[in-house]
XYZ file of C-alpha atoms in Angstrom:
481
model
C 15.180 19.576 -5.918
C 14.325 23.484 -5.571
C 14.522 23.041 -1.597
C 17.145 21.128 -1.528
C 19.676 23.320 -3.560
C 18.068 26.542 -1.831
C 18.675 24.635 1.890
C 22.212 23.420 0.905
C 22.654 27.233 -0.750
C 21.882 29.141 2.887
C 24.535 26.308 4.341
C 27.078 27.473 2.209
C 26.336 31.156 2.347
C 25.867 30.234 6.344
C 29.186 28.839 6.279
C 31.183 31.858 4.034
C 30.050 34.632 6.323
C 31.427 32.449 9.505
C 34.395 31.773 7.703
C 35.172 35.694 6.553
C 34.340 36.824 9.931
C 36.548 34.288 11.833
C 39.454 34.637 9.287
C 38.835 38.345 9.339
C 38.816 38.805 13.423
C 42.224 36.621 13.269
C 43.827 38.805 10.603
C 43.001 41.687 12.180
C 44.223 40.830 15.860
C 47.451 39.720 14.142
C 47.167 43.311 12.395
C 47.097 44.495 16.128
C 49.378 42.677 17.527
C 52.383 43.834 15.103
C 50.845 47.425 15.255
C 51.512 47.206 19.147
C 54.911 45.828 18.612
C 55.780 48.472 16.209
C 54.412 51.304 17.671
C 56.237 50.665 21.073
C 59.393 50.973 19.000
C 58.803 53.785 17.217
C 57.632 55.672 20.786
C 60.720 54.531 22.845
C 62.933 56.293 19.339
C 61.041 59.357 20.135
C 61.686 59.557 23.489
C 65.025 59.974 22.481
C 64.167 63.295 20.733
C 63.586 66.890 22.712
C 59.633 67.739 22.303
C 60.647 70.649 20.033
C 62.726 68.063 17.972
C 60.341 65.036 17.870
C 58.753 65.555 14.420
C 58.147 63.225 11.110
C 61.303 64.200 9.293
C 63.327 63.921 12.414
C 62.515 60.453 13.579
C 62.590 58.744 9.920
C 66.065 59.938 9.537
C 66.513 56.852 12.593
C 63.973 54.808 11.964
C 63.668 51.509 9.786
C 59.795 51.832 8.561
C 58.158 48.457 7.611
C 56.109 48.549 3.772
C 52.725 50.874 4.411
C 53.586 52.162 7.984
C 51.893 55.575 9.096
C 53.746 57.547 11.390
C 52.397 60.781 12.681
C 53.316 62.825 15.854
C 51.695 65.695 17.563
C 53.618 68.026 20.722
C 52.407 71.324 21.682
C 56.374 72.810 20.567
C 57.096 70.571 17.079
C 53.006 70.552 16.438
C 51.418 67.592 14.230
C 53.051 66.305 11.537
C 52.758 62.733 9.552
C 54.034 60.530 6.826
C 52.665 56.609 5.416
C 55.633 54.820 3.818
C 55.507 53.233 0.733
C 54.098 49.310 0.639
C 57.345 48.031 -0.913
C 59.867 50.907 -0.066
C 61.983 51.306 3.531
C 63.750 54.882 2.710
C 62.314 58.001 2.988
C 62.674 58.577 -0.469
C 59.097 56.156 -0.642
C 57.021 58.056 1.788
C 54.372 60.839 1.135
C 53.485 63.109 3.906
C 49.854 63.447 5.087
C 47.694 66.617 4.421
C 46.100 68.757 7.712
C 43.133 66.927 6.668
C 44.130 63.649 6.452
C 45.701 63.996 10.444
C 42.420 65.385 10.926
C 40.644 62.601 9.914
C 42.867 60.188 12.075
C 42.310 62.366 14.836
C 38.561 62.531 14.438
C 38.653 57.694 14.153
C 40.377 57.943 17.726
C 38.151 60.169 18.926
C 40.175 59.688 22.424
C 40.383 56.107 21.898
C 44.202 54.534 21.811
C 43.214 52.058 18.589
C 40.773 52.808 15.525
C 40.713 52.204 12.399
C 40.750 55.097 9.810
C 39.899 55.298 6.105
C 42.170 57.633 3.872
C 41.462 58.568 0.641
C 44.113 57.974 -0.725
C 45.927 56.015 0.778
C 43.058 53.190 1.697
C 42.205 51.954 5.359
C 44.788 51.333 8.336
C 44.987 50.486 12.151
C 46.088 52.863 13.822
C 47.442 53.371 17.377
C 48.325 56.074 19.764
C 50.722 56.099 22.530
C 52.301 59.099 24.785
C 56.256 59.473 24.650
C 57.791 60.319 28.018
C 58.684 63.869 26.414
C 54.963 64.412 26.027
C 54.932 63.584 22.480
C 51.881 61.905 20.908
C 52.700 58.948 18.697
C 50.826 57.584 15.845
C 51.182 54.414 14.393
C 49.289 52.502 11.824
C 49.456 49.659 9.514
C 47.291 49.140 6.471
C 44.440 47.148 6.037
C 44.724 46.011 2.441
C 46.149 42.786 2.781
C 43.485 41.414 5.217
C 40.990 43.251 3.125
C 42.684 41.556 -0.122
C 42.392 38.373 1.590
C 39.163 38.469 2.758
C 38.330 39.121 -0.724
C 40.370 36.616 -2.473
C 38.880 33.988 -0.140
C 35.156 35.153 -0.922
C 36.125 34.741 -4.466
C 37.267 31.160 -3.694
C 34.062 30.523 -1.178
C 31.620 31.686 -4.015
C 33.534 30.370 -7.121
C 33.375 26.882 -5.216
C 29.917 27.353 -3.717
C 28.739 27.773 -7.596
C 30.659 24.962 -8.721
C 29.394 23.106 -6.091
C 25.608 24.069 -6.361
C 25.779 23.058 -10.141
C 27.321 19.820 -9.662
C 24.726 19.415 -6.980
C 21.771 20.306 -8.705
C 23.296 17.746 -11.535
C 23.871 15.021 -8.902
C 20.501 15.536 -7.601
C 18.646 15.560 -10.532
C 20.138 12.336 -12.179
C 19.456 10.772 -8.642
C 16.290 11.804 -8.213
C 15.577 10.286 -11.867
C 16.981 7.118 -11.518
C 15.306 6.929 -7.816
C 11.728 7.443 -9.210
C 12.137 5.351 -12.128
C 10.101 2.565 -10.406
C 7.614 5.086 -9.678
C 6.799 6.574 -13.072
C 6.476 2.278 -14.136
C 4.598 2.268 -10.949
C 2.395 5.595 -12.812
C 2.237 4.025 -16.333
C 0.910 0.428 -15.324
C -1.770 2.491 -13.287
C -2.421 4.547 -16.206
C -2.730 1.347 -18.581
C -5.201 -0.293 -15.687
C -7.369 2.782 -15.624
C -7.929 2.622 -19.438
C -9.102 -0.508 -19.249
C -13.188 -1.354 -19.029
C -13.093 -3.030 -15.680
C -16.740 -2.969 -15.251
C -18.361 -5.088 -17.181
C -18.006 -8.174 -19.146
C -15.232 -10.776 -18.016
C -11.658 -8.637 -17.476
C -8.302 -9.642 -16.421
C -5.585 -7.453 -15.724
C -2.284 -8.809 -17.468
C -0.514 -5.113 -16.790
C 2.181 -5.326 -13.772
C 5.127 -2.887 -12.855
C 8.278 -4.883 -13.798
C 9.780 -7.156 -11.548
C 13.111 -4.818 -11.879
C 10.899 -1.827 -10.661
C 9.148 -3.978 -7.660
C 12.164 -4.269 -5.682
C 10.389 -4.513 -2.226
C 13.921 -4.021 -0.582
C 13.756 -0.402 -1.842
C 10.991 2.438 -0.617
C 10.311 3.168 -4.192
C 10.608 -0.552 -5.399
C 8.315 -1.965 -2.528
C 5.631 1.257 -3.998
C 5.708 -0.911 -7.117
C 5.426 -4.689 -5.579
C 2.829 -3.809 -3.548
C 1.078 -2.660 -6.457
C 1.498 -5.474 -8.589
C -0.132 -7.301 -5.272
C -3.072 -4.937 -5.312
C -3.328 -5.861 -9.038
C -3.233 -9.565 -8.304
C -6.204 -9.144 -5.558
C -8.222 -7.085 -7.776
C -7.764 -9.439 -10.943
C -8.582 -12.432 -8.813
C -12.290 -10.693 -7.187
C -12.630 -9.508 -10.934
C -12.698 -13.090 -12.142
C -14.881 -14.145 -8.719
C -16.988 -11.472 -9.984
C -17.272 -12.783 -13.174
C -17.557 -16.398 -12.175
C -20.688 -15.431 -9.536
C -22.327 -13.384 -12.222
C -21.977 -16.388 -14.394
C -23.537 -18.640 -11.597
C -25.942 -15.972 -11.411
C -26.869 -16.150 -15.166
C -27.392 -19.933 -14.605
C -28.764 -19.818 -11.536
C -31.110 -17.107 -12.999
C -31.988 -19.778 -16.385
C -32.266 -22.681 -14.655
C -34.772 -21.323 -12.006
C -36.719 -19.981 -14.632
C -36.708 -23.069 -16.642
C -37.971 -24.861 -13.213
C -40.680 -22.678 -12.978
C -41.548 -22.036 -16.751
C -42.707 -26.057 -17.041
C -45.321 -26.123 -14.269
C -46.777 -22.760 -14.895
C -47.162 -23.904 -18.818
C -48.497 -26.981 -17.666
C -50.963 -25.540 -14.837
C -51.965 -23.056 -17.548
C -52.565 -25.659 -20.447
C -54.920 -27.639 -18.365
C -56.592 -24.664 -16.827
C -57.671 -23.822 -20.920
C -58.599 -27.287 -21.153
C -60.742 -27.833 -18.030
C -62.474 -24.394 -19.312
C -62.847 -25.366 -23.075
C -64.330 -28.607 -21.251
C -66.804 -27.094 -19.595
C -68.083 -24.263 -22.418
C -67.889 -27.457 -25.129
C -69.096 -30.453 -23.331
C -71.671 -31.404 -20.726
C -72.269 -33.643 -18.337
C -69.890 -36.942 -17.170
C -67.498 -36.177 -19.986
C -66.842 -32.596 -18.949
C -66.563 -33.709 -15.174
C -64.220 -36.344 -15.715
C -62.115 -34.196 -18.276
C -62.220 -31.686 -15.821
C -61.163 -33.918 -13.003
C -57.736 -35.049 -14.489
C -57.144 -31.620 -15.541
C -57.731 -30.354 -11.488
C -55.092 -32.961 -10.587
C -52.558 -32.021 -13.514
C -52.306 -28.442 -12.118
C -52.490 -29.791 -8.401
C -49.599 -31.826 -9.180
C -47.615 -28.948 -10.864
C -48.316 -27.012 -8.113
C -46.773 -29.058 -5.564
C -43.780 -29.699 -8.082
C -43.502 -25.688 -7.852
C -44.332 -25.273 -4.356
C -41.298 -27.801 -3.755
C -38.694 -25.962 -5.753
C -39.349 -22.151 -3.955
C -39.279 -24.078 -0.386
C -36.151 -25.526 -1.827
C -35.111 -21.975 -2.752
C -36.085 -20.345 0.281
C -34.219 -23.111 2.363
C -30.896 -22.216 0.337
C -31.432 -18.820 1.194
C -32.281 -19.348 4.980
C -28.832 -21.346 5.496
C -26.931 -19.204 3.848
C -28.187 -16.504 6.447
C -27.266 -19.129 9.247
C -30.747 -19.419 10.072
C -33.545 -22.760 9.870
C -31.348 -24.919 12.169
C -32.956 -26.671 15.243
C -30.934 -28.080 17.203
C -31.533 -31.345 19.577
C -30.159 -34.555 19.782
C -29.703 -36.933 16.980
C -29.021 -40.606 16.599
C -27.367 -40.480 13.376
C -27.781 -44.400 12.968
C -31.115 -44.229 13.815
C -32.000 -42.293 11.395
C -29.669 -43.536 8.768
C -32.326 -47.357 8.840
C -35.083 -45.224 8.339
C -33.652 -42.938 5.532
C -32.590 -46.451 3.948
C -36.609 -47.937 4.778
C -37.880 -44.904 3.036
C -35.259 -44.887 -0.385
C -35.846 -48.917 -0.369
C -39.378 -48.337 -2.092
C -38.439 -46.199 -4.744
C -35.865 -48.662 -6.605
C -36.504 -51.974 -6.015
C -34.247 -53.053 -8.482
C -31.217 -51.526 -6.864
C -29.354 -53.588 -4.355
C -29.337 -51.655 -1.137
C -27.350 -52.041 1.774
C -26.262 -50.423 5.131
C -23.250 -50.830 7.435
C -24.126 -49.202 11.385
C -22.361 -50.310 14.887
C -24.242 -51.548 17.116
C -24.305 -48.359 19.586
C -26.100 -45.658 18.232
C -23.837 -42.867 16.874
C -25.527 -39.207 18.597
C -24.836 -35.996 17.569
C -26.321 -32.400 18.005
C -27.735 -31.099 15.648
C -31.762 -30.651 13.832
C -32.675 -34.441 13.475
C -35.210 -33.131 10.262
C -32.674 -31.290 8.263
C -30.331 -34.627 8.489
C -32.575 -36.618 7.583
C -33.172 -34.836 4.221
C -29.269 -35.155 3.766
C -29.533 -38.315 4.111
C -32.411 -38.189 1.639
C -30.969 -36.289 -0.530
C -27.936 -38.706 -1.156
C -29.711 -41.698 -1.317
C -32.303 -40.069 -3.991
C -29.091 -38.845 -6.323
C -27.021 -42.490 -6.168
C -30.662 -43.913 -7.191
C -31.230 -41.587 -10.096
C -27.993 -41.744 -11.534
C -27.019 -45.311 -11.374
C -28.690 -48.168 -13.369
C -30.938 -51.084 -12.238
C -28.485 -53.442 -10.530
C -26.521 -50.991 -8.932
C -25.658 -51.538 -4.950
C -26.334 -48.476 -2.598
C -24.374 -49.140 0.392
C -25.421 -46.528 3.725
C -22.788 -46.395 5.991
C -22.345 -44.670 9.408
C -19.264 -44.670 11.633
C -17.474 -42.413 14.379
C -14.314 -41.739 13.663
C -12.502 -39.625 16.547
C -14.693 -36.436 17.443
C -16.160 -36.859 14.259
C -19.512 -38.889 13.339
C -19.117 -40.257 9.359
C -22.238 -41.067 6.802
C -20.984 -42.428 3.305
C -22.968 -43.424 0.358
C -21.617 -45.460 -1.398
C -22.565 -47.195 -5.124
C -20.638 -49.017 -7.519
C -22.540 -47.223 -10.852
C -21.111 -45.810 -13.877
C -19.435 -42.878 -11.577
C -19.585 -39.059 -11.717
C -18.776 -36.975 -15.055
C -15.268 -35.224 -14.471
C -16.646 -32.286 -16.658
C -19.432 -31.743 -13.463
C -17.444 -32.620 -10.807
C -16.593 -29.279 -9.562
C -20.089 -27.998 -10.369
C -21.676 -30.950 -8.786
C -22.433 -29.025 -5.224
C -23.474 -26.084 -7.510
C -27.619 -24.602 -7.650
C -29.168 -26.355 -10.468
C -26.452 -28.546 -10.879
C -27.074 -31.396 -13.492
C -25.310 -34.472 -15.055
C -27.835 -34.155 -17.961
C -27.965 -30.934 -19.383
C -30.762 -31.741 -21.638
C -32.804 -31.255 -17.946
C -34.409 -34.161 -18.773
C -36.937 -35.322 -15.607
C -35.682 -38.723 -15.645
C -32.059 -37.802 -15.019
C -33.018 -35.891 -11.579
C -35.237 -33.423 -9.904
C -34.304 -29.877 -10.043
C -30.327 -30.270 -9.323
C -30.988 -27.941 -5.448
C -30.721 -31.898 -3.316
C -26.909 -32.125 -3.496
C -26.461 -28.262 -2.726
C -29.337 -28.236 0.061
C -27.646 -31.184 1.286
C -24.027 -29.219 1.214
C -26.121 -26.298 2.569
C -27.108 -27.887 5.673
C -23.707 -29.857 6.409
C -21.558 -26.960 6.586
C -24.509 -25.242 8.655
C -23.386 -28.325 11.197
C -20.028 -27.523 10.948
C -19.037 -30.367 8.987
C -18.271 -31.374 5.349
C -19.561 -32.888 2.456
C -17.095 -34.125 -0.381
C -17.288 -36.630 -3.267
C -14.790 -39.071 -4.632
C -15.714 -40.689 -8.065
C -14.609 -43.446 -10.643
C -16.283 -45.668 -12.468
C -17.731 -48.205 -10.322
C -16.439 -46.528 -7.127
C -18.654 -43.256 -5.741
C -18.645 -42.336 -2.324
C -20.232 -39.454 -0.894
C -18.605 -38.714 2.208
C -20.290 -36.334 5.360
C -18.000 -35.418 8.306
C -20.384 -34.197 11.247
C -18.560 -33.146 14.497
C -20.819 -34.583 17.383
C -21.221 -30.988 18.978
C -20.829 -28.394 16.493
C -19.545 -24.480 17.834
C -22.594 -23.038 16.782
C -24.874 -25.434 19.156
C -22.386 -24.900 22.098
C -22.141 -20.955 21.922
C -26.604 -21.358 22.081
């Protein structure tokens, strides 16, 4: 606001010393102009005089002075001689005659020029003019200066009074403008202020605070200052909560993992102390044989652990992009012998499958498919009852090869549904081992879909369950190798 009143200021002050100068110069040529006028009058009277005759007293008795006019002549027989007229006055009775030094000093501003302008004590500053009669007289004529001065001055007044005036109503105008203009901005300042207070880095956070919606104007500089922070606020309060929600997974991820691993390491370490007590206690066939089923306890448990880190590492390789090998696959090839090898394990599930008669090829790595398909076929058997009826079905649909799974069980919690694709997702929490392995087959199996470029997705009611794969039949990723 300073600069602004200090720029506008020099305008103004710019603008009053333009204005006295250009009023002055016109006053003062006017000045001239009537000075010229008069003084050619006043010479062609004296040329009616003698030189011995043409002096002040002489020529006033004929002449009609204007208010303030100095008259002074000079001739080598009549000498010098002078009078200024009174401002109001035209009769000689309002005119005071001018001192040797006064003529001096008018003699001294012409220095030889014919107009100057001289100062006199005390009778203030004039234009003056000097012109030669034909009778060799020299004529001075002058009018005073006050009224341009007086105007000059009375129109400085009037420039500064106004220029004041007008600086105060400015700095008023500017002020309450400026306040009302950064009003969104100090909202914008205090929500800040209320964000930064808050512990955003740890535990779960949400930021409620937002600039008002009558501050957030985006149509307005200020105003769009403000929306664009409440959309900075939104993006930050939604990765907050994806922060929180990962660190939760993480948590879970972290539990379950270590519950996975905790129950064959107890178990390989229980019969370890066995197969030892065993051997330091008894002797012979007894010791051997208890010895024995201990050796294939913690073999077994080692497998089951060795299983879950490939499982682990597998998650981790896809998610880099990496483990894929890609060839040629006949999906419905190997859809009969995932079914062959699923078959076996529940013989009292009705299992079906549903193929064309052309075989259905695709690229993509024929191994990691055929644990999809696997992995599906393993999950409808675990979680449906004895009875149930598995149907396998593979079709092409456009540019796109299909797999379903289909079983008419009990259906898929709603409370797990969005969790199902999850790490370590279960539909048993009590992680019970006859409800399901270690929850990875359904994310492995998600894992590797989407490293296809396809999709895996679930719809679920009771007695209706379809798992549903989209492949395409050549994927980006295989074309840009």
């Amino acid at each position: 606001m300073t600069a602004v009143i200090g720029f506008v200021s020099l305008i103004l002050v710019i603008v009053a010393v333009i204005t006295s100068a250009t009023l002055g110069a016109t006053l003062e040529r006017q000045l001239e102009d009537r000075l010229k006028v008069y003084s050619g009058q006043i010479t062609q009277l004296v040329n009616t005089f003698p030189e011995g005759l043409a002096s002040v007293d002489n020529i006033s008795v004929r002449l009609k002075p204007v208010p303030g006019l100095l008259l002074a002549v000079s001739s080598t027989e009549g000498g010098t001689s002078g009078v200024v007229y009174d401002d109001t006055a035209g009769d000689l009775g309002g005119s005071e005659a001018l001192s040797t030094r006064e003529l001096a000093q008018i003699n001294a501003s012409l220095a030889g020029r014919p107009t100057g302008t001289v100062s006199l004590e005390d009778f203030g500053s004039y234009l003056v003019v000097v012109q030669s009669a034909h009778n060799g007289v020299n004529v001075v004529t002058g009018l005073p200066r006050t009224e341009i001065q007086n105007q000059l001055a009375t129109l400085l007044t009037v420039i500064a009074l106004a220029t004041i005036g007008g600086l105060i109503l400015l700095a008023l105008t500017t002020a309450i403008t400026i306040r009302v203009g950064l009003r969104p901005l100090r909202a914008v300042a205090a929500t800040a202020t209320r964000v930064a207070n808050q512990p955003l880095d740890r535990g779960e956070v949400q930021i409620t605070e937002r600039v008002p919606a009558s501050e957030a104007d985006p149509r307005t500089e200020t105003g769009l200052v403000g929306s664009s922070l409440n959309k900075l606020l939104d993006h930050v309060n939604d990765s907050l909560a994806s922060r929180q929600k990962n660190e939760e997974r993480m948590r879970r991820f972290v539990a379950d993992a270590s519950h996975e691993l905790r129950t064959p390491l107890s178990s390989i370490r229980g019969y370890s102390e066995l197969s030892l007590r065993a051997l330091k206690q008894q002797g012979g066939e007894a010791a051997v044989e208890s010895t024995t089923t201990s050796l294939e306890r913690i073999q077994a448990q080692s497998l089951r652990m060795t299983r879950l880190v490939e499982d682990l590492l597998l998650l981790a390789r896809l998610d880099e992009g990496r483990e894929l090998v890609y060839g040629t696959v006949d999906l419905t090839q190997l859809a009969l012998e995932g079914l062959s090898d699923a078959r076996p394990t529940a013989a009292d599930h009705h299992w079906n499958i549903e193929a064309p008669d052309e075989p259905i090829v695709i690229v993509g790595d024929a191994g990691r498919m055929h644990q999809v398909v696997a992995n599906l076929l393993a999950n409808a058997r675990t979680h449906t009852p004895a009875g149930t009826s598995i149907t396998l079905s593979v079709a092409r649909e456009g540019d796109e090869a299909v797999l379903r799974v289909h079983d008419d069980g009990p259906g898929i919690d709603p409370g797990v549904r969005d969790e199902l694709f999850a790490r370590f997702a279960r539909g048993d929490s009590s992680r019970a081992r006859q409800t399901g392995g270690t929850g990875l087959g359904l994310a492995i199996a998600k894992a590797i879909v989407e490293g296809h470029g396809g999709h895996l997705t679930v719809a679920s009611e009771p007695g209706d369950t379809t798992f549903t794969v989209r492949l395409p039949l050549s994927p980006a990723t295989a074309s840009a190798e």
